[in-house]
Amino acid sequence: MTRYVAVVGPGDAGPDLVALAEEVGARLARAGAVVLTGGLGGVMAAASRGAAEAGGLTVGLLPGADRAEANPHVRVAVPTGLGQGRNVLLVRACDVLICVGGSWGTLSEVALARRLGRPVVALAGWTVLDPTGRPVEDGILRASTAAQAVDLALRAIDR
Amino acid sequence: MTRYVAVVGPGDAGPDLVALAEEVGARLARAGAVVLTGGLGGVMAAASRGAAEAGGLTVGLLPGADRAEANPHVRVAVPTGLGQGRNVLLVRACDVLICVGGSWGTLSEVALARRLGRPVVALAGWTVLDPTGRPVEDGILRASTAAQAVDLALRAIDR
Amino acid sequence: MTRYVAVVGPGDAGPDLVALAEEVGARLARAGAVVLTGGLGGVMAAASRGAAEAGGLTVGLLPGADRAEANPHVRVAVPTGLGQGRNVLLVRACDVLICVGGSWGTLSEVALARRLGRPVVALAGWTVLDPTGRPVEDGILRASTAAQAVDLALRAIDR
Amino acid sequence: MTRYVAVVGPGDAGPDLVALAEEVGARLARAGAVVLTGGLGGVMAAASRGAAEAGGLTVGLLPGADRAEANPHVRVAVPTGLGQGRNVLLVRACDVLICVGGSWGTLSEVALARRLGRPVVALAGWTVLDPTGRPVEDGILRASTAAQAVDLALRAIDR
């Protein structure tokens, strides 16, 4: 059974997040997973590049209506024309979601993933507190390295 | 110019949130705003009821494809058939979003609102921390009463 | 039970179609139906104007993300940001669809309506032939006046 | 530049359409095109099977939210959860659309393709007449064999 893993994170990312995302993509590809992203830059491009260079299959679900927006490491580009509505598609299409870093768009994907019951692995992401100040952590798996993130993600699917 | 205000929050809400949402809806209606919700129960039904009883116009953007899912206080029911994709529509359709309480679905709406540049007024909602532990608050206005929430929301539009 | 009727047709329409659409809108409003359109010009604006001037409730599901695109006769404007994907929403949201004139966009709405089981009333629209040259007419009701179109539409719902 | 070709047609198709669709898929794959379909049965499964057996890359944009709905010849399955809204995505994602046979769903895809400016190649499909009884043929290329359909489609992209 093919496993589909979404890698999400800021389109504008510093070198640390880029390195993490690239390693996450490479490890997923070596494990035979299809790597889904939002198809643009930053974390999305890095994860796609890592996966593509490791021989993996990369899919980009783009917000715009023009396929040319995709980063060059995306093998299958789907220009959805849904704007941020593509975030919902990305979450539906995956078995598990790995978030690398934080942004409002990224948080929307994490929240939608939990709403739809997908497990989430968080690398360097944002934390959510409920009104009593307690972290909301159901279904959120924290990782501190790319290797651990991929390991947790694949185990969350196979469970 | 008609103002459109989205009121979002858990579909399964206790009496405190219900009372807050109902008062928010009533105050928005008295101010002449169209009240947008996800059209289902809990906070959505309470805000719609408050608005409808105050003579306001209520719109429900439903996740399912069946109009009969709408709560009875929704005047215009749009069964989108988009599932949680309707959250994106709700955010696009509003000038400002008031969140009453927290849930993953609610958080997805708050995050999408910020991603799309809509101001957010938070009543009893969740808090988001960045990796350094600092609250992410740009564009989030905290309120502690329904009156204050509506006041902040309408002023955020008019600005 | 509120009845929702979609009126669809070209955004660029001559005076004959405009007059037909305006009368359809007015008659629907007098019958108490909510009039749904794509919210832009031509047939959409004419049907909305007819309905609004007769005191009806008009809803526009816009393709773009900006509410200001709506024609001034739309009471509730929903900027979907879905492009032609809003055609699917329009069809889902209605009980019956009246098409006034033909265009590719209009035909997509007629076809989606039949695909989703909504009855279609056609005024001056296009005709579809199967490979043997026979008209495909299941669920398509032909009308030659606005009065007849509205009558057929409302009876198709009540049945 | 990778070419993306959508093959659309009834989910319930007789042996003639199945044979045509399978040959279309195989010829597209041999030409190096990505074959996009709605991912289900009938013409969709046949085109995917033809392409996959010829070593091509097949993508299925599913109406439902469950990847397991995809036919087994789809390599990348995207469960959109958009219902017939996935037809819009299929059209946006392709450079050209080949329709094999007719149905209301298929016609909606043809109409959306023309609305969005994609060329359409029609094999055994429906015909559309305007109110004066004239066929509406702008951007519709008629083919009578699978070889001709693929040839016309690829030339329409390269132009």
Coordinates of N, CA and C in Angstrom, one line a residue, chain A residues 15 21 31 47 57 116 134 147 152:
Chain A
P15 N 17.6 28.8 6.6 CA 18.4 27.6 6.2 C 18.2 26.4 7.1
A21 N 13.6 20.1 6.2 CA 12.6 19.7 5.3 C 13.2 18.8 4.2
A31 N 11.9 5.6 2.0 CA 10.9 4.7 2.5 C 9.8 4.4 1.6
A47 N 11.4 20.1 0.8 CA 11.0 18.7 1.0 C 10.9 18.0 -0.4
L57 N 8.6 10.1 -5.5 CA 7.5 10.7 -6.3 C 7.0 11.9 -5.5
L116 N -9.6 16.4 10.8 CA -10.0 15.3 9.9 C -9.4 14.0 10.4
R134 N -3.2 25.0 29.1 CA -2.6 23.7 28.8 C -2.4 23.4 27.4
A147 N 15.1 12.5 11.1 CA 15.0 11.1 11.2 C 13.8 10.7 12.1
L152 N 8.4 8.6 13.3 CA 7.1 8.7 13.9 C 6.0 8.7 12.9

